[in-house]
Tab-separated table of C-alpha atoms in Angstrom:
chain	number	residue	atom	x	y	z
A	1	MET	CA	-40.646	55.641	65.992
A	2	LYS	CA	-40.819	56.315	69.704
A	3	ASN	CA	-37.693	54.275	70.208
A	4	THR	CA	-35.858	56.179	67.510
A	5	LEU	CA	-36.877	59.467	69.065
A	6	LEU	CA	-35.741	58.321	72.472
A	7	LEU	CA	-32.424	57.180	71.073
A	8	LEU	CA	-32.010	60.536	69.386
A	9	PHE	CA	-32.579	62.362	72.650
A	10	VAL	CA	-30.166	60.136	74.476
A	11	LEU	CA	-27.544	60.685	71.792
A	12	LEU	CA	-28.138	64.413	71.864
A	13	GLY	CA	-27.815	64.470	75.618
A	14	LEU	CA	-24.637	62.455	75.502
A	15	SER	CA	-23.054	64.616	72.851
A	16	LEU	CA	-23.942	67.731	74.833
A	17	CYS	CA	-22.286	66.220	77.879
A	18	MET	CA	-19.175	65.522	75.866
A	19	VAL	CA	-19.034	69.035	74.517
A	20	LYS	CA	-19.388	70.340	78.028
A	21	SER	CA	-16.650	68.184	79.475
A	22	THR	CA	-14.155	69.156	76.798
A	23	GLU	CA	-15.085	72.783	77.146
A	24	ALA	CA	-14.636	72.644	80.885
A	25	ILE	CA	-10.900	72.134	80.402
A	26	GLU	CA	-9.477	75.338	79.077
A	27	SER	CA	-6.393	75.258	76.900
A	28	PRO	CA	-3.018	75.431	78.695
A	29	THR	CA	-2.358	78.893	77.257
A	30	ALA	CA	-5.753	80.166	78.366
A	31	GLN	CA	-5.008	78.975	81.905
A	32	LEU	CA	-1.435	80.259	82.016
A	33	LYS	CA	-2.204	83.732	80.684
A	34	PRO	CA	-4.206	84.990	83.679
A	35	THR	CA	-1.559	83.687	86.103
A	36	LEU	CA	1.231	85.549	84.343
A	37	LYS	CA	-0.980	88.613	83.974
A	38	ALA	CA	-1.707	88.620	87.703
A	39	LEU	CA	2.032	88.401	88.412
A	40	THR	CA	3.070	91.187	86.062
A	41	ASP	CA	0.254	93.355	87.432
A	42	LEU	CA	1.451	92.801	90.982
A	43	LEU	CA	5.026	93.608	89.979
A	44	SER	CA	4.072	96.834	88.256
A	45	ASP	CA	1.816	97.857	91.144
A	46	GLU	CA	3.291	101.109	92.471
A	47	SER	CA	1.629	100.752	95.867
A	48	LEU	CA	3.511	97.476	96.454
A	49	LYS	CA	6.963	98.738	95.520
A	50	GLY	CA	9.822	99.481	97.858
A	51	ASP	CA	11.375	97.690	100.803
A	52	ILE	CA	8.587	98.578	103.263
A	53	ASN	CA	6.059	96.565	101.275
A	54	ARG	CA	8.457	93.682	100.811
A	55	SER	CA	6.634	91.091	102.896
A	56	GLU	CA	3.193	92.027	101.590
A	57	ARG	CA	4.396	91.996	98.005
A	58	ARG	CA	6.018	88.645	98.585
A	59	ALA	CA	2.869	87.133	100.073
A	60	ARG	CA	0.681	88.421	97.233
A	61	ILE	CA	3.117	87.148	94.591
A	62	MET	CA	3.217	83.718	96.193
A	63	ALA	CA	-0.583	83.561	96.351
A	64	ALA	CA	-0.766	84.456	92.655
A	65	ILE	CA	1.906	81.938	91.647
A	66	LYS	CA	0.245	79.066	93.462
A	67	VAL	CA	-2.829	79.414	91.266
A	68	GLY	CA	-0.980	78.233	88.189
A	69	PHE	CA	2.235	76.627	89.415
A	70	ASP	CA	2.393	73.196	90.992
A	71	PHE	CA	5.274	73.313	93.475
A	72	GLN	CA	4.535	69.841	94.795
A	73	GLU	CA	4.940	68.330	91.327
A	74	MET	CA	8.072	70.401	90.752
A	75	CYS	CA	9.655	69.071	93.953
A	76	LYS	CA	8.725	65.514	93.087
A	77	ARG	CA	10.303	65.764	89.659
A	78	ILE	CA	13.401	67.492	90.965
A	79	LEU	CA	14.069	64.626	93.344
A	80	GLY	CA	13.485	62.121	90.527
A	81	ARG	CA	13.888	58.466	91.400
A	82	THR	CA	14.900	59.259	94.969
A	83	TRP	CA	11.345	60.514	95.627
A	84	ASN	CA	10.050	56.942	95.717
A	85	GLU	CA	12.994	55.685	97.723
A	86	VAL	CA	12.532	57.945	100.737
A	87	GLN	CA	9.899	57.875	103.493
A	88	ALA	CA	6.686	59.909	103.315
A	89	GLU	CA	7.970	62.095	106.143
A	90	GLU	CA	11.169	62.789	104.217
A	91	GLN	CA	9.142	63.618	101.115
A	92	ARG	CA	7.172	66.144	103.131
A	93	GLN	CA	10.333	67.640	104.620
A	94	PHE	CA	11.970	67.917	101.203
A	95	THR	CA	8.883	69.475	99.611
A	96	GLU	CA	8.688	72.071	102.341
A	97	LEU	CA	12.345	73.083	102.040
A	98	MET	CA	12.410	72.952	98.248
A	99	THR	CA	9.221	74.988	97.921
A	100	LYS	CA	10.843	77.617	100.112
A	101	LEU	CA	13.921	77.646	97.872
A	102	LEU	CA	11.812	77.869	94.702
A	103	GLU	CA	9.913	80.751	96.290
A	104	ASN	CA	13.180	82.561	96.888
A	105	VAL	CA	14.350	81.872	93.342
A	106	TYR	CA	11.062	82.999	91.816
A	107	ILE	CA	10.619	86.092	93.885
A	108	GLY	CA	14.202	87.078	93.200
A	109	LYS	CA	13.808	86.574	89.459
A	110	LEU	CA	10.440	88.288	89.376
A	111	GLU	CA	11.625	91.318	91.287
A	112	SER	CA	14.002	92.179	88.468
A	113	TYR	CA	10.956	92.435	86.197
A	114	SER	CA	10.409	95.878	84.791
A	115	GLY	CA	7.513	95.828	82.352
A	116	GLN	CA	8.971	93.411	79.780
A	117	GLN	CA	6.436	92.147	77.280
A	118	ILE	CA	5.515	88.483	77.226
A	119	GLU	CA	4.546	87.118	73.829
A	120	PHE	CA	2.684	83.810	73.529
A	121	LEU	CA	3.879	81.866	70.509
A	122	GLU	CA	2.289	78.422	70.542
A	123	GLU	CA	1.220	75.489	72.635
A	124	ARG	CA	1.694	71.773	72.275
A	125	VAL	CA	-0.392	69.186	74.093
A	126	LYS	CA	0.607	65.557	74.491
A	127	GLY	CA	-1.874	63.616	76.584
A	128	GLU	CA	-1.748	65.048	80.088
A	129	ARG	CA	1.265	67.273	79.472
A	130	ALA	CA	1.576	70.524	77.606
A	131	GLN	CA	4.156	73.075	76.576
A	132	VAL	CA	3.429	76.775	76.189
A	133	SER	CA	6.155	78.619	74.322
A	134	THR	CA	6.630	82.314	74.970
A	135	THR	CA	9.277	84.959	74.548
A	136	ILE	CA	10.070	87.692	76.989
A	137	ASP	CA	11.367	90.892	75.486
A	138	ASN	CA	14.379	92.192	77.378
A	139	LYS	CA	15.669	95.453	75.884
A	140	GLY	CA	14.902	94.325	72.346
A	141	VAL	CA	16.299	90.834	72.843
A	142	LYS	CA	13.648	88.134	72.794
A	143	ILE	CA	14.458	85.386	75.257
A	144	PRO	CA	12.591	82.114	74.669
A	145	VAL	CA	10.772	80.833	77.766
A	146	HIS	CA	8.790	77.605	77.667
A	147	TYR	CA	6.343	76.571	80.393
A	148	ILE	CA	5.766	72.854	80.864
A	149	LEU	CA	2.376	71.988	82.330
A	150	ASN	CA	0.659	68.977	83.767
A	151	LEU	CA	-3.093	68.316	83.727
A	152	ASN	CA	-4.190	68.055	87.327
A	153	ASP	CA	-7.946	67.649	88.053
A	154	SER	CA	-8.884	69.371	84.784
A	155	LYS	CA	-6.491	72.207	85.546
A	156	TRP	CA	-3.206	72.852	83.752
A	157	MET	CA	-0.421	73.565	86.242
A	158	VAL	CA	3.154	74.594	85.465
A	159	TYR	CA	5.795	72.218	86.794
A	160	ASP	CA	8.865	73.282	84.831
A	161	ILE	CA	10.226	76.388	83.182
A	162	ASN	CA	12.687	76.172	80.344
A	163	ILE	CA	14.671	79.318	79.572
A	164	GLU	CA	16.802	79.222	76.435
A	165	GLY	CA	16.853	75.453	76.490
A	166	VAL	CA	17.788	75.231	80.172
A	167	SER	CA	15.233	73.410	82.314
A	168	LEU	CA	14.817	74.530	85.915
A	169	VAL	CA	13.765	71.087	87.147
A	170	ARG	CA	16.598	69.312	85.371
A	171	ASN	CA	19.166	71.790	86.625
A	172	TYR	CA	18.220	71.199	90.256
A	173	MET	CA	17.851	67.476	89.649
A	174	GLU	CA	21.448	67.216	88.442
A	175	GLN	CA	22.736	69.283	91.347
A	176	PHE	CA	20.906	67.050	93.812
A	177	LYS	CA	22.176	63.894	92.164
A	178	THR	CA	25.766	64.878	92.966
A	179	ILE	CA	24.864	65.841	96.507
A	180	LEU	CA	22.854	62.640	97.060
A	181	ARG	CA	25.714	60.504	95.757
A	182	LYS	CA	28.175	62.034	98.187
A	183	GLU	CA	26.138	63.020	101.202
A	184	LYS	CA	22.892	61.020	100.982
A	185	PHE	CA	19.454	62.402	101.799
A	186	ALA	CA	20.416	63.909	105.154
A	187	GLY	CA	23.187	65.899	103.468
A	188	LEU	CA	20.762	67.218	100.876
A	189	ILE	CA	18.360	68.410	103.564
A	190	LYS	CA	21.190	70.195	105.318
A	191	VAL	CA	22.363	71.926	102.107
A	192	LEU	CA	18.792	73.052	101.430
A	193	GLU	CA	18.369	74.391	104.954
A	194	ASP	CA	21.628	76.340	104.692
A	195	LYS	CA	20.656	77.783	101.334
A	196	ASN	CA	17.304	78.971	102.623
A	197	LYS	CA	19.019	80.527	105.639
A	198	SER	CA	21.296	82.498	103.311
A	199	PHE	CA	18.227	84.173	101.813
A	200	GLU	CA	16.915	85.101	105.261
A	201	VAL	CA	20.231	86.769	106.082
A	202	GLN	CA	20.176	88.580	102.762
A	203	SER	CA	16.635	89.813	103.101
A	204	SER	CA	17.120	91.085	106.632
A	205	ALA	CA	20.350	92.767	105.540
A	206	GLY	CA	18.489	94.336	102.655
A	207	LYS	CA	15.931	95.978	104.919
B	1	MET	CA	-32.141	52.898	42.862
B	2	ALA	CA	-29.498	54.446	40.701
B	3	MET	CA	-30.318	57.773	42.310
B	4	ILE	CA	-29.800	56.376	45.786
B	5	SER	CA	-26.500	54.776	44.940
B	6	LEU	CA	-25.366	58.076	43.405
B	7	ASN	CA	-26.422	59.805	46.574
B	8	THR	CA	-24.498	57.489	48.836
B	9	HIS	CA	-21.580	57.798	46.504
B	10	ALA	CA	-21.813	61.558	46.713
B	11	VAL	CA	-22.048	61.378	50.485
B	12	ARG	CA	-19.021	59.124	50.635
B	13	LEU	CA	-17.085	61.437	48.396
B	14	PHE	CA	-18.142	64.385	50.503
B	15	LEU	CA	-17.041	62.635	53.657
B	16	LEU	CA	-13.735	61.725	52.065
B	17	VAL	CA	-13.152	65.310	51.042
B	18	CYS	CA	-14.050	66.450	54.555
B	19	LEU	CA	-11.638	63.942	55.992
B	20	LEU	CA	-8.881	65.011	53.639
B	21	CYS	CA	-9.573	68.638	54.430
B	22	SER	CA	-9.423	68.063	58.142
B	23	PHE	CA	-6.221	66.125	57.650
B	24	GLU	CA	-4.872	68.951	55.564
B	25	VAL	CA	-5.733	71.443	58.248
B	26	ALA	CA	-4.151	69.246	60.870
B	27	THR	CA	-0.900	68.871	58.969
B	28	VAL	CA	-0.761	72.555	58.203
B	29	ARG	CA	-1.209	73.332	61.863
B	30	ASP	CA	1.482	70.863	62.714
B	31	VAL	CA	3.939	72.535	60.366
B	32	SER	CA	3.226	75.977	61.737
B	33	GLY	CA	3.628	74.581	65.227
B	34	GLY	CA	7.007	73.117	64.420
B	35	THR	CA	8.980	76.296	64.927
B	36	GLN	CA	9.266	75.766	68.658
B	37	PRO	CA	11.356	72.938	70.059
B	38	ASP	CA	9.435	70.005	71.502
B	39	LEU	CA	10.286	69.844	75.170
B	40	LEU	CA	7.684	67.276	76.116
B	41	ALA	CA	9.819	64.341	75.080
B	42	ASP	CA	11.841	64.446	78.259
B	43	GLU	CA	10.278	61.445	79.944
B	44	MET	CA	13.360	59.308	79.590
B	45	SER	CA	14.053	55.719	80.431
B	46	GLU	CA	16.927	54.925	82.750
B	47	GLU	CA	19.342	54.022	79.952
B	48	GLU	CA	18.512	57.118	77.963
B	49	GLU	CA	19.011	59.245	81.016
B	50	ALA	CA	22.401	57.705	81.622
B	51	ALA	CA	23.351	58.277	77.980
B	52	GLY	CA	22.238	61.910	78.170
B	53	GLU	CA	24.479	62.568	81.131
B	54	ILE	CA	27.436	64.867	80.620
B	55	SER	CA	30.780	63.156	80.461
B	56	ASP	CA	32.991	64.851	83.033
B	57	PRO	CA	35.993	62.672	83.881
B	58	LEU	CA	38.067	65.768	84.676
B	59	GLU	CA	35.576	66.945	87.314
B	60	PRO	CA	38.146	67.347	90.138
B	61	LEU	CA	40.389	69.481	87.928
B	62	ASN	CA	37.434	71.362	86.430
B	63	ARG	CA	36.198	72.188	89.914
B	64	VAL	CA	39.564	73.708	90.800
B	65	VAL	CA	39.402	75.873	87.672
B	66	PHE	CA	35.796	76.795	88.518
B	67	GLU	CA	36.917	77.989	91.959
B	68	PHE	CA	39.731	79.940	90.321
B	69	ASN	CA	37.270	81.604	87.930
B	70	ASP	CA	35.007	82.413	90.854
B	71	LYS	CA	37.821	84.232	92.639
B	72	LEU	CA	38.860	85.885	89.391
B	73	TYR	CA	35.304	87.121	88.920
B	74	PHE	CA	34.899	88.649	92.360
B	75	TRP	CA	38.420	90.027	92.741
B	76	GLY	CA	39.259	90.966	89.175
B	77	ILE	CA	36.516	91.029	86.592
B	78	LYS	CA	33.722	92.462	88.722
B	79	PRO	CA	35.620	95.507	90.036
B	80	LEU	CA	37.006	96.104	86.558
B	81	ARG	CA	33.535	95.988	85.071
B	82	THR	CA	32.110	98.297	87.722
B	83	GLY	CA	34.859	100.813	87.012
B	84	TYR	CA	34.418	100.555	83.247
B	85	ARG	CA	30.661	101.018	83.572
B	86	ALA	CA	31.189	104.121	85.683
B	87	VAL	CA	33.686	105.683	83.294
B	88	VAL	CA	32.213	104.873	79.878
B	89	PRO	CA	28.574	105.832	79.205
B	90	ARG	CA	26.233	103.062	78.146
B	91	ASP	CA	25.594	104.498	74.670
B	92	ILE	CA	29.271	104.386	73.832
B	93	ARG	CA	29.597	100.853	75.185
B	94	VAL	CA	26.674	99.762	72.979
B	95	CYS	CA	28.380	101.357	69.933
B	96	LEU	CA	31.658	99.600	70.705
B	97	GLY	CA	29.802	96.325	71.059
B	98	ASN	CA	28.148	96.890	67.662
B	99	PHE	CA	31.529	97.557	66.069
B	100	VAL	CA	33.022	94.368	67.496
B	101	SER	CA	30.144	92.200	66.303
B	102	ASN	CA	30.164	93.830	62.875
B	103	LEU	CA	33.854	92.973	62.579
B	104	ALA	CA	33.087	89.332	63.371
B	105	THR	CA	30.605	89.076	60.467
B	106	PRO	CA	32.776	86.685	58.368
B	107	VAL	CA	32.825	84.151	61.226
B	108	VAL	CA	29.045	84.201	61.637
B	109	LEU	CA	28.476	84.166	57.873
B	110	ILE	CA	30.684	81.118	57.283
B	111	ASN	CA	28.941	79.223	60.057
B	112	THR	CA	25.391	80.068	58.954
B	113	LEU	CA	26.344	78.865	55.452
B	114	LEU	CA	27.943	75.686	56.773
B	115	GLN	CA	24.792	75.013	58.783
B	116	GLY	CA	22.582	75.588	55.743
B	117	ARG	CA	20.812	78.537	57.375
B	118	TRP	CA	20.436	80.440	54.109
B	119	GLU	CA	17.955	82.955	55.414
B	120	ASP	CA	20.139	83.817	58.394
B	121	ALA	CA	23.154	84.093	56.090
B	122	GLY	CA	21.213	86.624	54.011
B	123	VAL	CA	20.366	88.599	57.137
B	124	VAL	CA	24.009	88.546	58.269
B	125	LEU	CA	25.169	89.860	54.870
B	126	THR	CA	22.486	92.546	54.700
B	127	ARG	CA	23.250	93.647	58.242
B	128	PHE	CA	26.945	93.926	57.396
B	129	GLY	CA	26.260	96.055	54.312
B	130	VAL	CA	23.733	98.331	55.983
B	131	ASN	CA	25.610	98.764	59.238
B	132	THR	CA	29.033	99.295	57.665
B	133	VAL	CA	27.740	102.005	55.330
B	134	LEU	CA	24.859	103.637	57.188
B	135	GLY	CA	26.009	102.661	60.673
B	136	VAL	CA	29.456	104.236	60.161
B	137	TYR	CA	31.756	101.179	60.117
B	138	GLY	CA	29.319	99.261	62.233
B	139	PHE	CA	29.235	101.505	65.300
B	140	GLY	CA	25.518	101.967	64.835
B	141	ASP	CA	22.947	99.269	64.198
B	142	PRO	CA	20.395	100.782	61.785
B	143	ALA	CA	19.737	97.311	60.342
B	144	ALA	CA	18.072	96.327	63.627
B	145	SER	CA	16.539	99.673	64.576
B	146	GLU	CA	15.267	100.679	61.120
B	147	LEU	CA	14.851	97.410	59.220
B	148	GLY	CA	14.087	95.069	62.097
B	149	LEU	CA	16.959	92.752	61.143
B	150	THR	CA	18.108	91.608	64.552
B	151	PRO	CA	21.623	90.177	64.938
B	152	ARG	CA	22.144	86.487	64.250
B	153	SER	CA	24.815	84.339	65.761
B	154	ALA	CA	26.473	81.120	64.738
B	155	ASP	CA	29.707	79.493	65.826
B	156	PHE	CA	31.798	76.568	64.703
B	157	GLY	CA	31.049	74.432	67.752
B	158	GLN	CA	27.382	74.698	66.757
B	159	THR	CA	28.286	73.847	63.146
B	160	LEU	CA	30.121	70.717	64.270
B	161	GLY	CA	27.095	69.815	66.378
B	162	THR	CA	24.684	70.155	63.448
B	163	TYR	CA	26.854	67.682	61.549
B	164	GLY	CA	26.417	65.232	64.396
B	165	ALA	CA	29.635	65.749	66.347
B	166	GLY	CA	29.260	64.871	70.019
B	167	ALA	CA	30.175	67.300	72.771
B	168	GLY	CA	33.111	65.266	74.039
B	169	ILE	CA	34.126	65.612	77.654
B	170	TYR	CA	33.184	68.696	79.629
B	171	LEU	CA	35.905	71.285	80.157
B	172	CYS	CA	36.031	74.322	82.394
B	173	TRP	CA	38.682	76.711	81.103
B	174	PRO	CA	40.366	79.358	83.201
B	175	LEU	CA	38.774	82.740	82.388
B	176	PHE	CA	36.657	81.308	79.532
B	177	GLY	CA	34.553	79.087	81.779
B	178	PRO	CA	32.233	76.239	80.740
B	179	SER	CA	33.006	74.469	77.480
B	180	ASN	CA	33.552	71.022	76.020
B	181	VAL	CA	35.930	69.460	73.489
B	182	ARG	CA	33.689	70.251	70.506
B	183	ASP	CA	33.117	73.880	71.439
B	184	SER	CA	36.771	74.421	72.316
B	185	ILE	CA	37.766	73.263	68.833
B	186	GLY	CA	35.032	75.521	67.508
B	187	LEU	CA	36.409	78.469	69.409
B	188	VAL	CA	39.895	77.974	67.955
B	189	ALA	CA	38.469	77.589	64.439
B	190	ASP	CA	36.349	80.723	64.799
B	191	ASN	CA	39.394	82.645	65.930
B	192	ILE	CA	41.286	81.541	62.849
B	193	ALA	CA	38.382	82.737	60.705
B	194	HIS	CA	38.274	86.115	62.463
B	195	PRO	CA	39.438	89.072	60.314
B	196	LEU	CA	41.804	90.135	63.075
B	197	THR	CA	43.933	87.102	62.258
B	198	TYR	CA	44.556	88.467	58.767
B	199	LEU	CA	45.134	92.067	59.693
B	200	ASP	CA	48.679	93.197	60.217
B	201	VAL	CA	48.476	93.517	63.984
B	202	GLU	CA	50.848	92.334	66.666
B	203	SER	CA	49.641	89.593	68.953
B	204	ALA	CA	49.742	91.972	71.893
B	205	GLN	CA	47.331	94.256	70.091
B	206	ALA	CA	45.097	91.351	69.163
B	207	ILE	CA	44.993	90.233	72.788
B	208	SER	CA	44.119	93.687	74.042
B	209	PHE	CA	41.377	93.933	71.427
B	210	SER	CA	39.932	90.635	72.651
B	211	ALA	CA	40.224	91.654	76.287
B	212	GLY	CA	38.623	95.006	75.555
B	213	SER	CA	35.702	93.547	73.669
B	214	TYR	CA	35.250	90.961	76.425
B	215	LEU	CA	35.070	93.631	79.111
B	216	ASN	CA	32.736	95.716	76.969
B	217	ARG	CA	30.447	92.733	76.524
B	218	LEU	CA	30.395	92.015	80.242
B	219	SER	CA	29.610	95.632	81.023
B	220	LEU	CA	26.424	95.405	78.955
B	221	SER	CA	25.058	92.271	80.600
B	222	SER	CA	23.480	91.707	83.997
B	223	ASP	CA	25.109	89.883	86.866
B	224	TYR	CA	24.029	86.432	85.750
B	225	TYR	CA	26.935	84.620	87.329
B	226	GLU	CA	26.091	85.956	90.765
B	227	GLU	CA	22.432	85.153	90.289
B	228	MET	CA	23.217	81.602	89.244
B	229	LYS	CA	25.476	81.205	92.244
B	230	ARG	CA	22.888	82.553	94.644
B	231	TYR	CA	20.152	80.196	93.500
B	232	SER	CA	22.081	76.979	93.129
B	233	LEU	CA	23.222	74.461	95.694
B	234	ASP	CA	26.154	73.314	93.615
B	235	PRO	CA	27.082	76.139	91.238
B	236	TYR	CA	29.601	73.963	89.412
B	237	VAL	CA	26.984	71.359	88.490
B	238	SER	CA	24.382	74.030	87.798
B	239	SER	CA	26.584	75.871	85.305
B	240	ARG	CA	27.769	72.633	83.690
B	241	GLU	CA	24.190	71.462	83.203
B	242	ALA	CA	23.013	74.836	81.971
B	243	TYR	CA	25.870	75.110	79.496
B	244	HIS	CA	25.214	71.625	78.141
B	245	GLU	CA	21.470	72.119	77.697
B	246	TYR	CA	21.866	75.611	76.306
B	247	ARG	CA	24.343	74.461	73.676
B	248	ASN	CA	22.183	71.473	72.751
B	249	ALA	CA	19.212	73.767	72.274
B	250	ARG	CA	21.277	76.009	70.043
B	251	ILE	CA	22.361	73.089	67.902
B	252	GLY	CA	18.793	71.823	67.635
B	253	GLN	CA	17.429	75.169	66.486
B	254	LYS	CA	18.684	76.139	63.082
B	255	GLY	CA	16.935	78.201	60.482
B	256	GLU	CA	13.960	80.278	61.452
B	257	ASN	CA	15.036	81.208	64.957
B	258	SER	CA	14.552	84.918	65.194
B	259	HIS	CA	16.074	85.072	68.620
B	260	SER	CA	19.337	83.420	67.739
B	261	GLN	CA	21.409	86.464	68.490
B	262	SER	CA	23.636	86.431	71.487
B	263	THR	CA	21.664	87.556	74.475
B	264	PRO	CA	23.265	89.244	77.434
B	265	ALA	CA	22.540	86.077	79.374
B	266	GLU	CA	24.931	84.018	77.312
B	267	THR	CA	27.765	86.418	77.502
B	268	GLU	CA	28.376	86.095	81.141
B	269	MET	CA	27.098	82.692	81.963
B	270	PHE	CA	28.790	81.085	79.001
B	271	PRO	CA	31.709	83.353	78.240
B	272	ALA	CA	33.655	80.705	76.326
B	273	ILE	CA	31.477	81.069	73.288
B	274	GLU	CA	31.066	84.734	72.782
B	275	THR	CA	34.351	86.132	73.963
B	276	GLN	CA	36.002	86.470	70.627
B	277	LEU	CA	32.987	86.966	68.429
């Protein structure tokens, strides 16, 4: 009898642990929602609008994005097979430059936001990857946007965005493939550096 | 003893029912979750990746045309659009756009039917009836604003794709931009199906109608081409890839897609498809 009781307690304890560990990982949608909410809030924040607040707005947006978006993973996937072929130092260099470019792309895209409604449709989980399907309402036209996430230390992080069937990661991957074929890794780094410089020129001209 | 065996039997039955129920729930959920495309299956092997690559043997020529279109955009189309936007108020441009799409109803209807999208075909027909009568020849869109029936779109390139036709080689047309063999054939077929072909108009008039509706369409969309160019390192590859994936997604999604109407994004980034429709 004592043994049975003990076993029961052990089982109970174990099952509680299991419940806890599954509950600790929130669903991909539940993790993505606050990130997007934080971003839309920042973008509708009147006190951050205008050119004077540009750098502060930019810094706050980037801080909010990094909570739910995994830029490192994005960079790795964009480079594809080449990622494993280059040196660790080159990986670091590429990640730094590519993250900068993605920042510019994101900030630019986000700044055209003007209160459009995001609707969450459904999520799909396959092992350690998930897809959250949403639509963004642009003047009555619903544009499908899918977020692709990766489970990273019990946290779901976005590593790709698919707008109307077009994947951001794949688009850059294909562009880089052509550049890598012709100009190798050094050429790619140079193209990235030039592209990032073009944004600096633009932003200082915009001030 | 008989009681016990009945009990276990009952328990077994209960468990079976539970199992079936949970299975039922699971399948139901799966069906309801099937409306969105599955994008998680993109972990491809090397061979698959090679097979999925766009065939572009004419790349050198296509790149020349792409450059030409780029110049045409900045020197011709963009100033023209800016002027048109300044002269014609937005409301009127929206009305003109409605009229043009209402006129193209037969093309969309045929293609929804050929693709077996019965529900969409019904919406297309209803929209035509409502908008032609209540929307004054289609200048207004009460079907969308009052009845919530948003525009649907379908083209013959998409129809060919649903029947399993491959894209063929990639083509970049002057003025029309990104396309492929399948969609180019589709574009010609859709033009033949267009009512304008059967109206007693001179070809010069037909061309000016097409040009006018094209400009009107551009005036209503944002500057997607410039945005794409700003963010990409090789705009030619970026637009080729985007066109390919976008068209594939459109072929994959038939039926219940509520957002299948042409968005402003398509119009400018992928002008080959929507120009005439």
